[in-house]
PDB file of C-alpha atoms in Angstrom:
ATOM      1  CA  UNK T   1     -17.632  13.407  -9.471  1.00  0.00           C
ATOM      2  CA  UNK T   2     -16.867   9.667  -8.492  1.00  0.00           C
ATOM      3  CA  UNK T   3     -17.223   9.344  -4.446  1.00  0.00           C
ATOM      4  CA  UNK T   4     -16.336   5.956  -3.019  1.00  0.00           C
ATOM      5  CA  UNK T   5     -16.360   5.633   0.597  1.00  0.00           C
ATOM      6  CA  UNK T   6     -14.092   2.874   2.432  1.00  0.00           C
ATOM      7  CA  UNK T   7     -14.613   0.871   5.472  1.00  0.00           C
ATOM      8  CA  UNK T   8     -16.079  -2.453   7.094  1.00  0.00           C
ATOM      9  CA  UNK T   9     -19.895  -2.546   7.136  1.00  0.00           C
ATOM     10  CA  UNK T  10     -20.622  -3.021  10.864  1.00  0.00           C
ATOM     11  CA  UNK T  11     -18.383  -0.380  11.658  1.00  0.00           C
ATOM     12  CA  UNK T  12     -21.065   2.579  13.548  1.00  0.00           C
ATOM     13  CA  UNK T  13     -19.129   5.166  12.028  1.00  0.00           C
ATOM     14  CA  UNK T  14     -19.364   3.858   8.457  1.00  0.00           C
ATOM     15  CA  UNK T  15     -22.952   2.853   9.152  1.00  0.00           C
ATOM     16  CA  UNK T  16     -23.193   6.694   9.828  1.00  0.00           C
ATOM     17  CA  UNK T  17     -21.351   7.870   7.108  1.00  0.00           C
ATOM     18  CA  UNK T  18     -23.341   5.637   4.549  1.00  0.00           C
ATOM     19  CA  UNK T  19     -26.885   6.562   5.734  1.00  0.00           C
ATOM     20  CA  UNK T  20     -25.508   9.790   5.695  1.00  0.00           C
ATOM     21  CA  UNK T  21     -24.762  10.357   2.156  1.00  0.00           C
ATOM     22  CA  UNK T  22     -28.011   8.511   1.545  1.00  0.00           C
ATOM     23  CA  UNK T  23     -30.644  10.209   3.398  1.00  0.00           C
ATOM     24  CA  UNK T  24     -28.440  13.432   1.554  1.00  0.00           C
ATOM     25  CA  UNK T  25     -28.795  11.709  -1.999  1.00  0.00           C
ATOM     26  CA  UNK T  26     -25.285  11.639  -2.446  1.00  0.00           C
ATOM     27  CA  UNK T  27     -24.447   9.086  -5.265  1.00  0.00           C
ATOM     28  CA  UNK T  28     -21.623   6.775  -3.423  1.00  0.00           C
ATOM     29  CA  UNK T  29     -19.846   3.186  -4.180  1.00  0.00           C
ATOM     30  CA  UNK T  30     -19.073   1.577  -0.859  1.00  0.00           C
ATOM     31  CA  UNK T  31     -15.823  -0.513  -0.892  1.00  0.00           C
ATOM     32  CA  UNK T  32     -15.526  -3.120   1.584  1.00  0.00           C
ATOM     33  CA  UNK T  33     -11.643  -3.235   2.144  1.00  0.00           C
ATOM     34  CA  UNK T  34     -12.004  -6.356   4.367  1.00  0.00           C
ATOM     35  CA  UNK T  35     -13.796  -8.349   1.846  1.00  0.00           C
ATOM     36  CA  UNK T  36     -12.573  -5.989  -1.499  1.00  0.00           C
ATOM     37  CA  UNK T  37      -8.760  -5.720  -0.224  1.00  0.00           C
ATOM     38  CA  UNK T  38      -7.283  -3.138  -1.012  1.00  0.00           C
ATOM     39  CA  UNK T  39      -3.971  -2.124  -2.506  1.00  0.00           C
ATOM     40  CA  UNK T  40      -0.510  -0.369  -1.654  1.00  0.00           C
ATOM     41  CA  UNK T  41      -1.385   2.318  -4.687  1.00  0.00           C
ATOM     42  CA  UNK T  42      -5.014   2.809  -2.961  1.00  0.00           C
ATOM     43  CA  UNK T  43      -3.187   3.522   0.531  1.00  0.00           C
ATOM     44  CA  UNK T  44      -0.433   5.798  -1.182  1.00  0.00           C
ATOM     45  CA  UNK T  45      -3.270   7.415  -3.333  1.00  0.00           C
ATOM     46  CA  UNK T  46      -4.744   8.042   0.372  1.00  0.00           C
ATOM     47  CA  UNK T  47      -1.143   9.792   1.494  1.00  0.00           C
ATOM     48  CA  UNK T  48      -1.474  12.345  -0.880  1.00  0.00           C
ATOM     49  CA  UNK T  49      -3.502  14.103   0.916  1.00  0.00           C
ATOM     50  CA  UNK T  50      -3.939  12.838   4.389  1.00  0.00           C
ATOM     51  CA  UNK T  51      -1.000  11.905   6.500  1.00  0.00           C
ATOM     52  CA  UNK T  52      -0.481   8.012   7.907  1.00  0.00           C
ATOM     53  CA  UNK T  53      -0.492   9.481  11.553  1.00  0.00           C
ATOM     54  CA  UNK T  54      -4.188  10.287  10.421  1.00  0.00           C
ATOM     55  CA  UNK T  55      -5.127   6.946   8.732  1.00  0.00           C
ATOM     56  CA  UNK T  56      -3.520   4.862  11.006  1.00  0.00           C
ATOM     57  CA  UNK T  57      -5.928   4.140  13.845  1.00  0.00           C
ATOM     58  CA  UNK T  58      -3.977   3.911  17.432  1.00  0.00           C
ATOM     59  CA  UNK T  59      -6.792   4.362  19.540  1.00  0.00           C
ATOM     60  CA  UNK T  60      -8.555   1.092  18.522  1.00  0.00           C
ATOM     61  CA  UNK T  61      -7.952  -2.804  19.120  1.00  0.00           C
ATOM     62  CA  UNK T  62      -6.477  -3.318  16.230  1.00  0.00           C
ATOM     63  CA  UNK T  63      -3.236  -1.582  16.861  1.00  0.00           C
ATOM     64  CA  UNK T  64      -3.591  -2.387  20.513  1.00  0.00           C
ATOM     65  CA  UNK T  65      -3.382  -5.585  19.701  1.00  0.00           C
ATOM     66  CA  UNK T  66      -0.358  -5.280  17.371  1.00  0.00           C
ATOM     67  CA  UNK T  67       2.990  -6.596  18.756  1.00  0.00           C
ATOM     68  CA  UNK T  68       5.455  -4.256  19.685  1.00  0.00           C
ATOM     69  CA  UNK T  69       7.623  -4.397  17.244  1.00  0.00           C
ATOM     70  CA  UNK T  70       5.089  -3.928  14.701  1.00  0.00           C
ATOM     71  CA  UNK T  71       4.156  -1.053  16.223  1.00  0.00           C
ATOM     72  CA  UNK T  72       7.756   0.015  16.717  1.00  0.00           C
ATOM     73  CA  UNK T  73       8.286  -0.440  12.763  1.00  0.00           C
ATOM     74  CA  UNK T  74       5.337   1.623  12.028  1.00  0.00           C
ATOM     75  CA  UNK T  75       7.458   5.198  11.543  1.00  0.00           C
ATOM     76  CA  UNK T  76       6.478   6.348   8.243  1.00  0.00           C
ATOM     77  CA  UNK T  77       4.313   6.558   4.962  1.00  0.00           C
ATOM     78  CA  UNK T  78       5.956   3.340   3.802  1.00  0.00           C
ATOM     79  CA  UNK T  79       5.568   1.156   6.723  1.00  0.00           C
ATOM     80  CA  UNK T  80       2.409   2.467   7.580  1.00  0.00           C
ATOM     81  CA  UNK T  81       1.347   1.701   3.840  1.00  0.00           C
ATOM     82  CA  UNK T  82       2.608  -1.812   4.482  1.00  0.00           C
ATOM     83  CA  UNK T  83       0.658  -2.560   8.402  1.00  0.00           C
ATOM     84  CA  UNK T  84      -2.715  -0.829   7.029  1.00  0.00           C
ATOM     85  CA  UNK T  85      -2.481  -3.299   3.294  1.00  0.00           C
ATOM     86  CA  UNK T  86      -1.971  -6.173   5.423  1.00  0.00           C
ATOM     87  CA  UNK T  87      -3.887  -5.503   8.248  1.00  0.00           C
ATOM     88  CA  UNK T  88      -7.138  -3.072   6.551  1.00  0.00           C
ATOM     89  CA  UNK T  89      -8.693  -2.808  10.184  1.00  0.00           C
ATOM     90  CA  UNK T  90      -5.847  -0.555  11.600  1.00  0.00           C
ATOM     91  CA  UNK T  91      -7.154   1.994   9.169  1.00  0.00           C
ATOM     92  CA  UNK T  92      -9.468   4.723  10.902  1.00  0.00           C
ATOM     93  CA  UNK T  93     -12.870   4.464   9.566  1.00  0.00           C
ATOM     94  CA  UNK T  94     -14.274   6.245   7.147  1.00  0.00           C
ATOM     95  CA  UNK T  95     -12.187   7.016   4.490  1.00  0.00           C
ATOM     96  CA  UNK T  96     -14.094   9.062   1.820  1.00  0.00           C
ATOM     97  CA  UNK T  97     -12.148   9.514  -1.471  1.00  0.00           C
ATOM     98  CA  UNK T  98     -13.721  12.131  -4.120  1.00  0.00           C
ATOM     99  CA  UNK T  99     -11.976  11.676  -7.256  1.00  0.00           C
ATOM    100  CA  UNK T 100      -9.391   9.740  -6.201  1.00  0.00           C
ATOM    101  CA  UNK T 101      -8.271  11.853  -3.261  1.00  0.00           C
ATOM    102  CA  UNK T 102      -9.327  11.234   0.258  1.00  0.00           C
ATOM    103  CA  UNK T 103     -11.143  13.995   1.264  1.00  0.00           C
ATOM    104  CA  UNK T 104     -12.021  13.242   4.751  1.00  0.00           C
ATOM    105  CA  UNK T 105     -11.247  10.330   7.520  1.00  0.00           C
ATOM    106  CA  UNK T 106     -13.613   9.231  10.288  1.00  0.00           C
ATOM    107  CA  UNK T 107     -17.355  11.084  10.015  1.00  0.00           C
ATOM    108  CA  UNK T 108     -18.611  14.107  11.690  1.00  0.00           C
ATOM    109  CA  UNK T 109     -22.171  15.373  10.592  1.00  0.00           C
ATOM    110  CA  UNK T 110     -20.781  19.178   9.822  1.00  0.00           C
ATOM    111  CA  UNK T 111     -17.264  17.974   8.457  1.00  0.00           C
ATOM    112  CA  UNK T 112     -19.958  16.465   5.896  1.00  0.00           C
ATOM    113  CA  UNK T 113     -22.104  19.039   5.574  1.00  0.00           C
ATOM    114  CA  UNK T 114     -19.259  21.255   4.196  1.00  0.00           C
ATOM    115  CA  UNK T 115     -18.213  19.023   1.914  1.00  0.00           C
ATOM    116  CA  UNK T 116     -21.265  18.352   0.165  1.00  0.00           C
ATOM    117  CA  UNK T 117     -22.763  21.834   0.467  1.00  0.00           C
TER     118      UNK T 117
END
């Protein structure tokens, strides 16, 4: 099983994801999008299994501080592919991808637990 988890490092939620999965000896690769990148096939890789509505962050600054017409052209898989490649920190953090699916976004102590157990 190959378990790569995605996000900025001084985000609190990935901070609790990662000490998470190591305090549960979880073997993990952390991929740091903002100074890794990361690519259209990674997002639509994402889609597969979790909707953009769900990846797309619109509760935090980033997409508050999005014009309105980018905001206004964000209606779909593709678009929202296109804002979260170019702009990696409208993406809700964590992302957790097991095998190449994502599994889970954001972090929740029991959403883990289940997963791992």
């Amino acid at each position: 099983m190959t378990i790569t988890l995605f996000g900025i490092p001084n985000c609190d939620t990935v901070k609790k994801a990662r000490v998470w999965l190591a305090d549960h000896h979880v073997d993990f690769v952390f991929h740091d999008f903002k100074k890794q990148g990361l690519s259209a096939t990674e997002v639509k890789n994402w889609l597969k299994t979790q909707s953009w509505e769900v990846l797309v962050n619109k509760k935090g600054t980033t997409w508050r501080n999005l014009t309105d017409a980018q905001k206004a052209a964000t209606v779909d898989s593709a678009s929202a592919t296109t804002l979260m490649v170019e702009n990696t920190s409208v993406i809700k953090r964590p992302v957790l991808v097991i095998d190449g699916k994502a599994v889970q976004v954001g972090f929740s102590d029991a959403l883990y637990q289940t997963i791992f157990n």
